[in-house]
């Protein structure tokens, strides 16, 4: 799906790490939420409340998922899932365009 | 208005200057378009097709509008208009959250 229709978009950006990670929140008719974001090169750590499915639309990055010892490498497109209430690390190599879905369990 | 309702959002980001300027496109029911974007510190030049109304939601920046000799300084919130088919320069001081409206004339 190349666009989301009949959605609500929060006007103000979500800004992290001095703007090196930013996103916009999209709310769907069923109340579910996604963020569309961009991460610039750098190392970051984020925590989850809900389970998150991160779809990488473009970019090169490495991800260290909770409990993992090996970094997952993504180049161009990919997806990974982060459990609820956990932390994960990102090592972003090139500007990365992502779509994050928040999944209530 | 803190959010846009019943809109279409293009999933893929618009990425300029290696990701230092990025935005998402929002399309309204009447066919008009806005972009919600973030600009990180740096100097940029952009060209317009349609007239653009740039609402700065947060950030510190200077703008050189077409034909102007003095830079306009915005800190925190502000707005400026760029005519169609022209170029303008930006000197971004801190991460800047903007909403750009494209106005057909």
mmCIF file of C-alpha atoms in Angstrom:
data_model
loop_
_atom_site.group_PDB
_atom_site.id
_atom_site.type_symbol
_atom_site.label_atom_id
_atom_site.label_comp_id
_atom_site.label_asym_id
_atom_site.label_seq_id
_atom_site.Cartn_x
_atom_site.Cartn_y
_atom_site.Cartn_z
ATOM 1 C CA UNK A 1 0.000 0.000 0.000
ATOM 2 C CA UNK A 2 1.646 3.229 -1.108
ATOM 3 C CA UNK A 3 -0.660 5.552 0.801
ATOM 4 C CA UNK A 4 -2.984 5.511 3.794
ATOM 5 C CA UNK A 5 -6.503 6.796 3.126
ATOM 6 C CA UNK A 6 -9.156 8.179 5.485
ATOM 7 C CA UNK A 7 -6.670 8.650 8.290
ATOM 8 C CA UNK A 8 -5.908 11.333 10.849
ATOM 9 C CA UNK A 9 -2.412 12.826 10.942
ATOM 10 C CA UNK A 10 -1.032 14.637 13.961
ATOM 11 C CA UNK A 11 0.420 17.904 12.698
ATOM 12 C CA UNK A 12 3.311 18.222 15.140
ATOM 13 C CA UNK A 13 6.391 16.062 14.595
ATOM 14 C CA UNK A 14 7.752 13.580 17.106
ATOM 15 C CA UNK A 15 11.397 14.603 17.489
ATOM 16 C CA UNK A 16 14.143 12.497 19.113
ATOM 17 C CA UNK A 17 17.914 12.794 19.281
ATOM 18 C CA UNK A 18 17.957 16.478 18.274
ATOM 19 C CA UNK A 19 15.973 15.717 15.138
ATOM 20 C CA UNK A 20 18.116 12.860 13.879
ATOM 21 C CA UNK A 21 15.066 10.642 14.419
ATOM 22 C CA UNK A 22 11.670 12.184 13.616
ATOM 23 C CA UNK A 23 8.222 10.874 12.821
ATOM 24 C CA UNK A 24 4.580 11.783 12.265
ATOM 25 C CA UNK A 25 1.729 9.921 13.900
ATOM 26 C CA UNK A 26 -1.033 8.456 11.711
ATOM 27 C CA UNK A 27 -4.270 7.278 13.371
ATOM 28 C CA UNK A 28 -6.553 4.846 11.553
ATOM 29 C CA UNK A 29 -10.361 4.583 11.655
ATOM 30 C CA UNK A 30 -10.099 1.515 13.921
ATOM 31 C CA UNK A 31 -8.054 3.525 16.434
ATOM 32 C CA UNK A 32 -4.751 1.819 15.625
ATOM 33 C CA UNK A 33 -1.656 3.931 15.171
ATOM 34 C CA UNK A 34 1.410 3.988 12.964
ATOM 35 C CA UNK A 35 4.297 6.403 12.775
ATOM 36 C CA UNK A 36 6.034 7.365 9.532
ATOM 37 C CA UNK A 37 9.579 8.402 10.301
ATOM 38 C CA UNK A 38 13.101 9.091 9.176
ATOM 39 C CA UNK A 39 16.301 8.176 11.023
ATOM 40 C CA UNK A 40 19.631 9.749 10.079
ATOM 41 C CA UNK A 41 23.022 8.082 10.591
ATOM 42 C CA UNK A 42 23.886 7.495 14.246
ATOM 43 C CA UNK A 43 23.368 5.063 17.112
ATOM 44 C CA UNK A 44 20.111 5.090 19.016
ATOM 45 C CA UNK A 45 18.246 3.157 21.665
ATOM 46 C CA UNK A 46 14.474 3.094 21.939
ATOM 47 C CA UNK A 47 12.007 1.465 24.304
ATOM 48 C CA UNK A 48 8.605 0.060 23.420
ATOM 49 C CA UNK A 49 5.295 0.144 25.263
ATOM 50 C CA UNK A 50 3.268 -1.819 22.716
ATOM 51 C CA UNK A 51 4.688 -4.434 20.360
ATOM 52 C CA UNK A 52 6.152 -2.669 17.313
ATOM 53 C CA UNK A 53 6.482 -3.866 13.734
ATOM 54 C CA UNK A 54 9.102 -1.753 11.995
ATOM 55 C CA UNK A 55 8.905 -1.767 8.217
ATOM 56 C CA UNK A 56 12.008 -0.293 6.627
ATOM 57 C CA UNK A 57 11.057 1.353 3.316
ATOM 58 C CA UNK A 58 14.579 2.491 2.413
ATOM 59 C CA UNK A 59 17.956 2.786 4.100
ATOM 60 C CA UNK A 60 20.838 0.782 5.497
ATOM 61 C CA UNK A 61 20.922 -0.030 9.191
ATOM 62 C CA UNK A 62 21.717 -2.592 11.842
ATOM 63 C CA UNK A 63 19.312 -3.546 14.620
ATOM 64 C CA UNK A 64 20.003 -5.247 17.944
ATOM 65 C CA UNK A 65 16.749 -6.750 19.138
ATOM 66 C CA UNK A 66 16.096 -7.402 22.847
ATOM 67 C CA UNK A 67 17.864 -10.566 24.001
ATOM 68 C CA UNK A 68 19.799 -10.867 20.738
ATOM 69 C CA UNK A 69 23.582 -10.972 20.544
ATOM 70 C CA UNK A 70 23.854 -10.618 16.759
ATOM 71 C CA UNK A 71 22.921 -7.431 14.922
ATOM 72 C CA UNK A 72 20.368 -7.792 12.124
ATOM 73 C CA UNK A 73 21.501 -6.057 8.939
ATOM 74 C CA UNK A 74 18.937 -4.416 6.649
ATOM 75 C CA UNK A 75 19.803 -2.740 3.378
ATOM 76 C CA UNK A 76 17.088 -1.247 1.210
ATOM 77 C CA UNK A 77 13.964 -2.809 2.641
ATOM 78 C CA UNK A 78 13.114 -5.103 5.514
ATOM 79 C CA UNK A 79 11.053 -5.607 8.612
ATOM 80 C CA UNK A 80 11.603 -6.494 12.229
ATOM 81 C CA UNK A 81 9.370 -6.883 15.277
ATOM 82 C CA UNK A 82 10.120 -5.584 18.754
ATOM 83 C CA UNK A 83 8.209 -7.063 21.722
ATOM 84 C CA UNK A 84 6.200 -4.824 24.052
ATOM 85 C CA UNK A 85 7.980 -3.254 27.027
ATOM 86 C CA UNK A 86 11.482 -3.837 25.744
ATOM 87 C CA UNK A 87 14.464 -1.916 24.411
ATOM 88 C CA UNK A 88 16.273 -2.173 21.099
ATOM 89 C CA UNK A 89 19.306 -0.538 19.551
ATOM 90 C CA UNK A 90 19.771 0.885 16.082
ATOM 91 C CA UNK A 91 22.941 1.668 14.166
ATOM 92 C CA UNK A 92 21.776 3.733 11.196
ATOM 93 C CA UNK A 93 24.170 3.871 8.244
ATOM 94 C CA UNK A 94 22.166 5.905 5.694
ATOM 95 C CA UNK A 95 18.982 7.988 5.926
ATOM 96 C CA UNK A 96 16.285 5.435 6.729
ATOM 97 C CA UNK A 97 12.590 5.780 5.893
ATOM 98 C CA UNK A 98 10.366 3.654 8.121
ATOM 99 C CA UNK A 99 6.757 2.848 8.955
ATOM 100 C CA UNK A 100 6.217 1.634 12.522
ATOM 101 C CA UNK A 101 2.990 -0.162 13.481
ATOM 102 C CA UNK A 102 1.953 -0.378 17.131
ATOM 103 C CA UNK A 103 0.222 -3.636 17.986
ATOM 104 C CA UNK A 104 -1.961 -4.035 21.086
ATOM 105 C CA UNK A 105 -1.863 -7.627 22.389
ATOM 106 C CA UNK B 1 -5.743 22.652 14.217
ATOM 107 C CA UNK B 2 -3.546 20.053 15.893
ATOM 108 C CA UNK B 3 -4.399 17.229 13.520
ATOM 109 C CA UNK B 4 -5.690 16.684 10.000
ATOM 110 C CA UNK B 5 -8.681 14.345 9.720
ATOM 111 C CA UNK B 6 -10.015 12.308 6.773
ATOM 112 C CA UNK B 7 -6.828 12.762 4.794
ATOM 113 C CA UNK B 8 -4.592 10.564 2.680
ATOM 114 C CA UNK B 9 -0.931 10.230 3.632
ATOM 115 C CA UNK B 10 1.727 9.063 1.201
ATOM 116 C CA UNK B 11 3.697 6.357 2.953
ATOM 117 C CA UNK B 12 7.110 7.059 1.446
ATOM 118 C CA UNK B 13 9.097 10.038 2.717
ATOM 119 C CA UNK B 14 10.269 12.933 0.569
ATOM 120 C CA UNK B 15 14.010 13.104 1.273
ATOM 121 C CA UNK B 16 16.304 16.038 0.373
ATOM 122 C CA UNK B 17 19.882 16.926 1.288
ATOM 123 C CA UNK B 18 20.771 13.391 2.416
ATOM 124 C CA UNK B 19 17.868 13.345 4.848
ATOM 125 C CA UNK B 20 18.571 16.676 6.529
ATOM 126 C CA UNK B 21 15.263 17.867 5.050
ATOM 127 C CA UNK B 22 12.433 15.321 4.963
ATOM 128 C CA UNK B 23 8.661 15.455 4.700
ATOM 129 C CA UNK B 24 5.478 13.431 4.259
ATOM 130 C CA UNK B 25 2.757 14.407 1.828
ATOM 131 C CA UNK B 26 -0.809 14.831 3.076
ATOM 132 C CA UNK B 27 -3.648 15.027 0.534
ATOM 133 C CA UNK B 28 -6.987 16.556 1.529
ATOM 134 C CA UNK B 29 -10.497 15.633 0.363
ATOM 135 C CA UNK B 30 -10.578 18.726 -1.877
ATOM 136 C CA UNK B 31 -7.399 17.579 -3.626
ATOM 137 C CA UNK B 32 -5.149 20.181 -2.002
ATOM 138 C CA UNK B 33 -1.819 19.099 -0.620
ATOM 139 C CA UNK B 34 0.385 19.893 2.356
ATOM 140 C CA UNK B 35 3.701 18.488 3.458
ATOM 141 C CA UNK B 36 4.669 17.965 7.079
ATOM 142 C CA UNK B 37 8.429 18.115 7.375
ATOM 143 C CA UNK B 38 11.534 18.494 9.474
ATOM 144 C CA UNK B 39 14.673 20.437 8.549
ATOM 145 C CA UNK B 40 17.922 19.936 10.454
ATOM 146 C CA UNK B 41 20.633 22.588 10.831
ATOM 147 C CA UNK B 42 22.271 23.594 7.540
ATOM 148 C CA UNK B 43 21.836 25.856 4.533
ATOM 149 C CA UNK B 44 19.411 24.907 1.790
ATOM 150 C CA UNK B 45 17.854 26.282 -1.349
ATOM 151 C CA UNK B 46 14.465 25.181 -2.657
ATOM 152 C CA UNK B 47 12.388 26.059 -5.677
ATOM 153 C CA UNK B 48 8.611 26.320 -5.846
ATOM 154 C CA UNK B 49 6.138 25.308 -8.530
ATOM 155 C CA UNK B 50 2.979 26.427 -6.736
ATOM 156 C CA UNK B 51 2.826 29.244 -4.202
ATOM 157 C CA UNK B 52 3.842 27.876 -0.788
ATOM 158 C CA UNK B 53 2.775 28.965 2.668
ATOM 159 C CA UNK B 54 5.326 27.689 5.177
ATOM 160 C CA UNK B 55 4.083 27.473 8.740
ATOM 161 C CA UNK B 56 6.929 26.955 11.191
ATOM 162 C CA UNK B 57 5.657 24.947 14.153
ATOM 163 C CA UNK B 58 8.949 24.916 16.071
ATOM 164 C CA UNK B 59 12.586 25.757 15.409
ATOM 165 C CA UNK B 60 14.984 28.620 14.788
ATOM 166 C CA UNK B 61 15.830 29.585 11.228
ATOM 167 C CA UNK B 62 16.497 32.383 8.787
ATOM 168 C CA UNK B 63 14.781 32.665 5.408
ATOM 169 C CA UNK B 64 15.805 34.646 2.333
ATOM 170 C CA UNK B 65 12.715 35.133 0.218
ATOM 171 C CA UNK B 66 12.955 35.704 -3.535
ATOM 172 C CA UNK B 67 13.900 39.307 -4.303
ATOM 173 C CA UNK B 68 14.651 40.048 -0.648
ATOM 174 C CA UNK B 69 18.022 41.304 0.595
ATOM 175 C CA UNK B 70 17.325 40.867 4.317
ATOM 176 C CA UNK B 71 16.944 37.487 5.952
ATOM 177 C CA UNK B 72 13.736 36.900 7.902
ATOM 178 C CA UNK B 73 14.419 35.459 11.364
ATOM 179 C CA UNK B 74 11.953 33.011 12.913
ATOM 180 C CA UNK B 75 12.355 31.545 16.382
ATOM 181 C CA UNK B 76 9.735 29.215 17.776
ATOM 182 C CA UNK B 77 6.812 29.797 15.454
ATOM 183 C CA UNK B 78 6.119 31.834 12.352
ATOM 184 C CA UNK B 79 4.958 31.810 8.776
ATOM 185 C CA UNK B 80 6.188 32.981 5.423
ATOM 186 C CA UNK B 81 4.900 32.790 1.872
ATOM 187 C CA UNK B 82 6.944 31.948 -1.204
ATOM 188 C CA UNK B 83 5.581 32.886 -4.649
ATOM 189 C CA UNK B 84 5.090 30.240 -7.342
ATOM 190 C CA UNK B 85 8.027 29.448 -9.639
ATOM 191 C CA UNK B 86 10.680 31.023 -7.456
ATOM 192 C CA UNK B 87 13.605 30.055 -5.260
ATOM 193 C CA UNK B 88 14.237 30.704 -1.588
ATOM 194 C CA UNK B 89 17.074 30.026 0.828
ATOM 195 C CA UNK B 90 16.976 28.665 4.334
ATOM 196 C CA UNK B 91 19.572 28.820 7.089
ATOM 197 C CA UNK B 92 18.321 26.361 9.700
ATOM 198 C CA UNK B 93 19.716 26.840 13.208
ATOM 199 C CA UNK B 94 17.823 24.168 15.185
ATOM 200 C CA UNK B 95 15.624 21.218 14.178
ATOM 201 C CA UNK B 96 12.611 22.849 12.543
ATOM 202 C CA UNK B 97 9.123 21.338 12.338
ATOM 203 C CA UNK B 98 7.057 22.775 9.482
ATOM 204 C CA UNK B 99 3.769 22.454 7.633
ATOM 205 C CA UNK B 100 3.898 23.605 4.007
ATOM 206 C CA UNK B 101 0.665 24.358 2.115
ATOM 207 C CA UNK B 102 0.673 24.392 -1.695
ATOM 208 C CA UNK B 103 -1.670 26.998 -3.140
ATOM 209 C CA UNK B 104 -2.910 26.834 -6.735
ATOM 210 C CA UNK B 105 -3.563 30.319 -8.125
#
